[in-house]
Coordinates of C-alpha atoms in Angstrom, one line a residue:
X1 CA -20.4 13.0 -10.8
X2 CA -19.6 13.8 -14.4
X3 CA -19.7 17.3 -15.7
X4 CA -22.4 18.8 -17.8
X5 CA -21.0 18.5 -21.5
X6 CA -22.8 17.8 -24.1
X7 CA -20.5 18.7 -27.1
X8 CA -19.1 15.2 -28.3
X9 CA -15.8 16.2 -30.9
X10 CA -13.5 18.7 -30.6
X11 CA -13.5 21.8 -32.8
X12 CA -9.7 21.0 -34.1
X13 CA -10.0 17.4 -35.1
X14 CA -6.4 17.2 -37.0
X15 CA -4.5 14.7 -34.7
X16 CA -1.7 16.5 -32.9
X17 CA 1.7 15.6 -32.6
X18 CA 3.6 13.4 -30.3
X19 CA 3.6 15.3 -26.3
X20 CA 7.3 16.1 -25.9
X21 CA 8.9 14.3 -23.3
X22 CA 9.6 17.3 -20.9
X23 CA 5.5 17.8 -20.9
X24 CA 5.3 13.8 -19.9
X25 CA 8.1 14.1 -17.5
X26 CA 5.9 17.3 -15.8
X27 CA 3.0 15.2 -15.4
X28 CA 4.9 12.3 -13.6
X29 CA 5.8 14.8 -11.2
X30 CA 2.4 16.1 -11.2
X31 CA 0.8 12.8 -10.8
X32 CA 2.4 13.1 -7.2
X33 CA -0.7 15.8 -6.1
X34 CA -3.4 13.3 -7.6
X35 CA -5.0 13.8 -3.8
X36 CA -3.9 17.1 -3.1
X37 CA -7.8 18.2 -3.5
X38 CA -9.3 15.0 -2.9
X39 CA -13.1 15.3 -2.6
X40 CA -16.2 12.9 -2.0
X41 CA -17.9 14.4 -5.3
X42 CA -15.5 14.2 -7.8
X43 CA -12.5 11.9 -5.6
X44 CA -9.3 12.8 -7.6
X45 CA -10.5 14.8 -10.1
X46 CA -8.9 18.2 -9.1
X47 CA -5.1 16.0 -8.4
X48 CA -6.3 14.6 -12.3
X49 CA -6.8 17.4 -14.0
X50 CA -3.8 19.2 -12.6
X51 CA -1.0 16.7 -13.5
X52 CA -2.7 16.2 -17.2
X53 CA -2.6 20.1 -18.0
X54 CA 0.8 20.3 -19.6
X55 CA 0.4 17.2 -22.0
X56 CA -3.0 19.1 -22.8
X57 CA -1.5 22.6 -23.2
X58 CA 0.4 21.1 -26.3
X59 CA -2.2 18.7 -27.7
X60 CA -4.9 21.7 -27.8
X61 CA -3.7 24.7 -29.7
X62 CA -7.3 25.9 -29.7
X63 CA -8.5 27.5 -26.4
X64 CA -11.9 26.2 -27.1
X65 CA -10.9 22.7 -27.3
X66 CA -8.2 22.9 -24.5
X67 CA -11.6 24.6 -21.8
X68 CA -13.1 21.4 -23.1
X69 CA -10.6 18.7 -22.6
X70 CA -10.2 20.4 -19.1
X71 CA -13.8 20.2 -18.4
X72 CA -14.6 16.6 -19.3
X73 CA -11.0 16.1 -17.8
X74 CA -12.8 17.3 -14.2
X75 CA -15.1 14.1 -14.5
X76 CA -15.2 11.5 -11.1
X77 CA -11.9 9.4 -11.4
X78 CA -10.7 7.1 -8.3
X79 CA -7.8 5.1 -8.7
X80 CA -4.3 4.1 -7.3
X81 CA -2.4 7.3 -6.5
X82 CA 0.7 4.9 -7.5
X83 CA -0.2 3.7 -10.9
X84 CA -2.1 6.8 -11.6
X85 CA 0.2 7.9 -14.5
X86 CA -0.9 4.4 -16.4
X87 CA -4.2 6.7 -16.9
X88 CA -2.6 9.0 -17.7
X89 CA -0.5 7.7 -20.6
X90 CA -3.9 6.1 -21.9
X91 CA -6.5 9.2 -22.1
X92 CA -3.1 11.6 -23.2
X93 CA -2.8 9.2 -26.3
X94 CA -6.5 9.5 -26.9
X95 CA -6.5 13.2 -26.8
X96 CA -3.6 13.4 -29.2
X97 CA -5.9 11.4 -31.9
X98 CA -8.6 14.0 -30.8
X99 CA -11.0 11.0 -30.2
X100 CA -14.6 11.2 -29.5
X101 CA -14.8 12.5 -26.3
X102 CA -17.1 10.2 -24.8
X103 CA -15.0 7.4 -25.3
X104 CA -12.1 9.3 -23.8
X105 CA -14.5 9.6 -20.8
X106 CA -15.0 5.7 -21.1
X107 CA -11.5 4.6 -21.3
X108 CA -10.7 6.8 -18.4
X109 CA -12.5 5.1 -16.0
X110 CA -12.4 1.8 -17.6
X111 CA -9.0 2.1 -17.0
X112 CA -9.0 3.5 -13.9
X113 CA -11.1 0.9 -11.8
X114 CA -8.8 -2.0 -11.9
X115 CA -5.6 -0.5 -10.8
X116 CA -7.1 0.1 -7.1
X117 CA -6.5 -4.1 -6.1
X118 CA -3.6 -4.6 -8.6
X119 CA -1.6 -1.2 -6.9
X120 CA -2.7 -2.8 -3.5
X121 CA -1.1 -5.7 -4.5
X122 CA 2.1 -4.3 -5.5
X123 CA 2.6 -1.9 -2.8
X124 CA 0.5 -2.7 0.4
X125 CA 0.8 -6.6 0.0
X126 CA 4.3 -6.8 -1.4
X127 CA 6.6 -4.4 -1.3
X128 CA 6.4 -2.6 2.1
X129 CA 6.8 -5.8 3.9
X130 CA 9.6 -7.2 2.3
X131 CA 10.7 -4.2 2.7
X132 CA 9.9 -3.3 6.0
X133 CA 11.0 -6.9 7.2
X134 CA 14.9 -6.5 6.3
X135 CA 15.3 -2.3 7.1
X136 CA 12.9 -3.4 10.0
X137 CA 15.6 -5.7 11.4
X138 CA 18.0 -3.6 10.2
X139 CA 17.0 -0.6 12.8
X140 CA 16.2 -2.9 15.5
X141 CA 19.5 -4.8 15.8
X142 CA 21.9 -2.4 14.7
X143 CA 20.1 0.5 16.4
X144 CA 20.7 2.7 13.2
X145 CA 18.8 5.2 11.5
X146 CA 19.6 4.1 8.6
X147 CA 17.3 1.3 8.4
X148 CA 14.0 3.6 8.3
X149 CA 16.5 6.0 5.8
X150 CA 16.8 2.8 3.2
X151 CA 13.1 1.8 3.7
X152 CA 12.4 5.3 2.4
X153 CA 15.0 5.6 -0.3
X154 CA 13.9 1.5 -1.7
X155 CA 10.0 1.8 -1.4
X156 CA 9.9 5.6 -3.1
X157 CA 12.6 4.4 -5.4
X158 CA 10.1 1.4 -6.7
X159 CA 7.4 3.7 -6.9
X160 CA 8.8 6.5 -8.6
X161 CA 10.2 3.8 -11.6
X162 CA 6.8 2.4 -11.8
X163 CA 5.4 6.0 -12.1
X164 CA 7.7 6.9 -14.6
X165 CA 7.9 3.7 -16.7
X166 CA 3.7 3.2 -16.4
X167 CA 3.0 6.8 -18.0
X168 CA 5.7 6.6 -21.1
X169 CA 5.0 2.8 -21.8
X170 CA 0.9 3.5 -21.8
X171 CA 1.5 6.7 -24.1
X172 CA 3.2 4.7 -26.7
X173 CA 0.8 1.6 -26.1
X174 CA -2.5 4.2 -26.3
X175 CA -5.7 2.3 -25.8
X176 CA -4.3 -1.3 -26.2
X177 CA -2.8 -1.0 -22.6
X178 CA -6.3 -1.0 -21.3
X179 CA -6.9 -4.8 -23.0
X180 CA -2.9 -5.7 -21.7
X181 CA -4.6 -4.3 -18.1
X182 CA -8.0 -6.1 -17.7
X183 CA -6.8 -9.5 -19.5
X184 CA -4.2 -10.2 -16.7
X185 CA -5.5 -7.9 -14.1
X186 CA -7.0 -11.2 -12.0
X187 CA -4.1 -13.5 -12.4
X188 CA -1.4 -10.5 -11.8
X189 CA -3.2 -9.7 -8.4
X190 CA -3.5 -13.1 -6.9
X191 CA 0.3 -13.6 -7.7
X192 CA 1.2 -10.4 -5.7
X193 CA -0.9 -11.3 -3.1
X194 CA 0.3 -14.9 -2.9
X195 CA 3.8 -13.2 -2.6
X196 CA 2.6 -10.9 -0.2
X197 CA 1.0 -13.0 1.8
X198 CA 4.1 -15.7 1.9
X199 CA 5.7 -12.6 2.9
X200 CA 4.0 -11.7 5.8
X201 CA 4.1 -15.4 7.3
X202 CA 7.8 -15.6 6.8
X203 CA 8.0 -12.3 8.9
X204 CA 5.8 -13.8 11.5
X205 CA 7.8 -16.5 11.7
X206 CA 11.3 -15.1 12.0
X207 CA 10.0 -11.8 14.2
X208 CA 6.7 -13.4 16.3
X209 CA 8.3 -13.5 19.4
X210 CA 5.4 -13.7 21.7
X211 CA 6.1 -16.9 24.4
X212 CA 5.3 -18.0 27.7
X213 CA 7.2 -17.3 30.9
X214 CA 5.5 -20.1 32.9
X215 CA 7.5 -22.8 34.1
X216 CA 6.1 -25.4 36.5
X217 CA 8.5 -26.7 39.5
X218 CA 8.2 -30.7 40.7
X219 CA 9.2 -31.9 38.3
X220 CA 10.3 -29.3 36.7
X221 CA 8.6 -28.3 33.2
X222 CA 9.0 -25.4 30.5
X223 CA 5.8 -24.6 29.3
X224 CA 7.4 -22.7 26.3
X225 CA 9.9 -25.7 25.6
X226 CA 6.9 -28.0 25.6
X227 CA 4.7 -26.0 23.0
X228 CA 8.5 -25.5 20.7
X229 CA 8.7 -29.4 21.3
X230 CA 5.0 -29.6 19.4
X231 CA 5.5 -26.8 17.0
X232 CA 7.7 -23.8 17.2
X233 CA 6.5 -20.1 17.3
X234 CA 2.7 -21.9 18.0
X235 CA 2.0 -18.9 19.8
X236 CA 2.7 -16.0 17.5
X237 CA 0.6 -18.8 15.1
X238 CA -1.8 -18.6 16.8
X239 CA -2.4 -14.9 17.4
X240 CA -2.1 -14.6 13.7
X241 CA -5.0 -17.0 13.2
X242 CA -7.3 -15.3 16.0
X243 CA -7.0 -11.9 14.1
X244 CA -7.3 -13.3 10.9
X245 CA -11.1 -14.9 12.3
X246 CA -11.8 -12.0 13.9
X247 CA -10.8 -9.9 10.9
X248 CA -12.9 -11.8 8.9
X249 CA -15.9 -12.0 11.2
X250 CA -16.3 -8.0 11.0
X251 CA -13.8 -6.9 13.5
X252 CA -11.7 -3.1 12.7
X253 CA -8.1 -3.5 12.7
X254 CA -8.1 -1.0 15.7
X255 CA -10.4 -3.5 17.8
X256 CA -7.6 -6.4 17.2
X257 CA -5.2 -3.5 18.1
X258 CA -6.7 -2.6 21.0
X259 CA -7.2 -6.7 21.8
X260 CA -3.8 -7.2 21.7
X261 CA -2.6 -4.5 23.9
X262 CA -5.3 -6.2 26.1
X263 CA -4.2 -9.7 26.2
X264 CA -0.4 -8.0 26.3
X265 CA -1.5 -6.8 29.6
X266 CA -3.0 -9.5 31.1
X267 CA -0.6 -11.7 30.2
X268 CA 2.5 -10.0 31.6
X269 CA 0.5 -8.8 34.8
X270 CA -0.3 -12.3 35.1
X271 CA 3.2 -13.9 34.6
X272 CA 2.1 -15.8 31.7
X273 CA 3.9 -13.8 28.7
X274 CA 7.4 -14.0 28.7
X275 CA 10.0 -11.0 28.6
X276 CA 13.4 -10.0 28.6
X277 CA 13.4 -6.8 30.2
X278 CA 16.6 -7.7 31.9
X279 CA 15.0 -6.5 34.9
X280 CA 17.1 -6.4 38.1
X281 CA 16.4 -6.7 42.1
X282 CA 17.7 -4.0 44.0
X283 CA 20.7 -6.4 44.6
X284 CA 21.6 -5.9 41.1
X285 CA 20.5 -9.7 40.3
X286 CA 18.7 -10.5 37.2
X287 CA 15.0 -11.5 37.7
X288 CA 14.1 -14.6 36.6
X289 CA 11.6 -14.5 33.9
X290 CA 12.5 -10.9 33.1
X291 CA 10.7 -9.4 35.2
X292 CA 8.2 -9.5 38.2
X293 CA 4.3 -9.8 37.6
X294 CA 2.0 -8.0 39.1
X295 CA 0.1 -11.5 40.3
X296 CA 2.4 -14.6 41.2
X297 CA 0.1 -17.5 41.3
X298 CA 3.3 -19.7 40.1
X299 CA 6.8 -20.3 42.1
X300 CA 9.4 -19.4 39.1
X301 CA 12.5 -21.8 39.7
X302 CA 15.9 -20.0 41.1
X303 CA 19.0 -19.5 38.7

């Protein structure tokens, strides 16, 4: 929804000089309560308008002109909370030239759209499971805190320097950052997703640890040896590729969740999934198979 405005120039038309860098560094920090009053009318504009204030407060000495800017500056905007300040460096630049204001309405959301799959990209695709993957391990073998403490410190350090570099690089660069943007917006997403993506299988394969317990006596045969014999982790393969059909037939990511917890069940009440509970008999011997199921249709072999 765009506000009612019908004036097109400012009143003070003399371009304005450069923002200082404290006002830039103020709306970087800003830029962190883009969704502080998210809405479904207007999305981000109320987060917008409040990290662009103090570059506006020094472009527009004339309280006429700064009501406007704030006005128009109250327009829908929806874009990656992220990369926001890439916006922001863009429309600040325009309103220092004191440009027409319906082309700083344009630009605004011309520049805006894009960033949604690119930040995705970057952030969802990329760098939370890389960086999940090593703090993830991290945590889980050495039992430490400190691997969700670095996953914190790395993945708001990364966004923080792109926050930072995106809003003084776009200032400088005005509106040619929008044609930088939407010439390599395409190829720049499909490489992050590619590396996203070879990502996430590399995970799968080193942390998919999903295998079967069953092992057939006379003669004596691994089920779980047999399947590594053909191709190793097949299973956490192929629960990958079940999702990733049922994904794309329609399915929510909370009916795979709940699919999973499902076949989890099954499977161990069943005997068929392995585990390593290091279950115990009240003997103190380990179980075999790491653990008891609830259903024993299969004699398990004796250590």
């Amino acid at each position: 929804m765009a506000s009612n405005i019908t004036q097109t120039h400012y009143n003070d038309m003399t371009p304005a000089k450069k923002v200082s860098k404290k006002a830039l560094n103020k709306m970087i920090w800003r830029s962190l309560f883009l969704q502080a009053s998210f809405n479904y009318e207007r999305m981000q504009a109320g987060g917008w308008l409040y990290g662009m204030i103090p570059g506006l407060e020094e472009i527009h000495t004339n309280k006429d002109d700064l009501a406007l800017s704030m006005s128009h500056n109250l327009d829908f905007i929806n874009t990656h909370p992220f990369l926001v300040t890439f916006v922001m460096g863009i429309v600040l630049s325009l309103e220092q030239e004191k440009a027409d204001i319906q082309t700083i309405r344009s630009v605004r959301i011309a520049a805006a759209g894009p960033l949604g799959g690119i930040g995705d990209a970057i952030f969802w695709l990329t760098l939370v499971p890389i960086t999940a993957g090593i703090t993830g391990n991290m945590a889980m073998n050495d039992r430490s805190i400190l691997g969700a403490i670095l996953f914190l410190i790395i993945f708001n350090g990364v966004q923080f320097a792109v926050r930072i570099w995106l809003m003084h690089w776009s200032y400088n660069l005005g509106t040619k950052a929008v044609s930088v943007l939407t010439d390599n917006a395409k190829e720049f997403t499909r490489a992050a997703s590619i590396l996203g993506i070879f990502v996430v299988g590399s995970l799968i394969a080193a942390y998919g640890t999903t295998s079967i317990r069953i092992i057939l006596t006379d003669p004596v045969v691994d089920v779980q040896g047999l399947l590594n014999g053909i191709l190793p982790k097949m299973i956490p393969l192929a629960i990958t590729l079940m999702l990733f059909a049922l994904i794309r037939k329609g399915w929510s990511p909370t009916k795979c969740i709940l699919l999973l917890i499902v076949i989890g069940l099954f499977g161990t009440a069943f005997g068929i999934l392995a585990g390593d509970s290091k279950a115990q008999n009240e003997d103190g011997s380990t179980i075999p198979g790491g653990y008891t199921p609830l259903v024993e249709w299969y004699d398990y072999p004796t250590e």
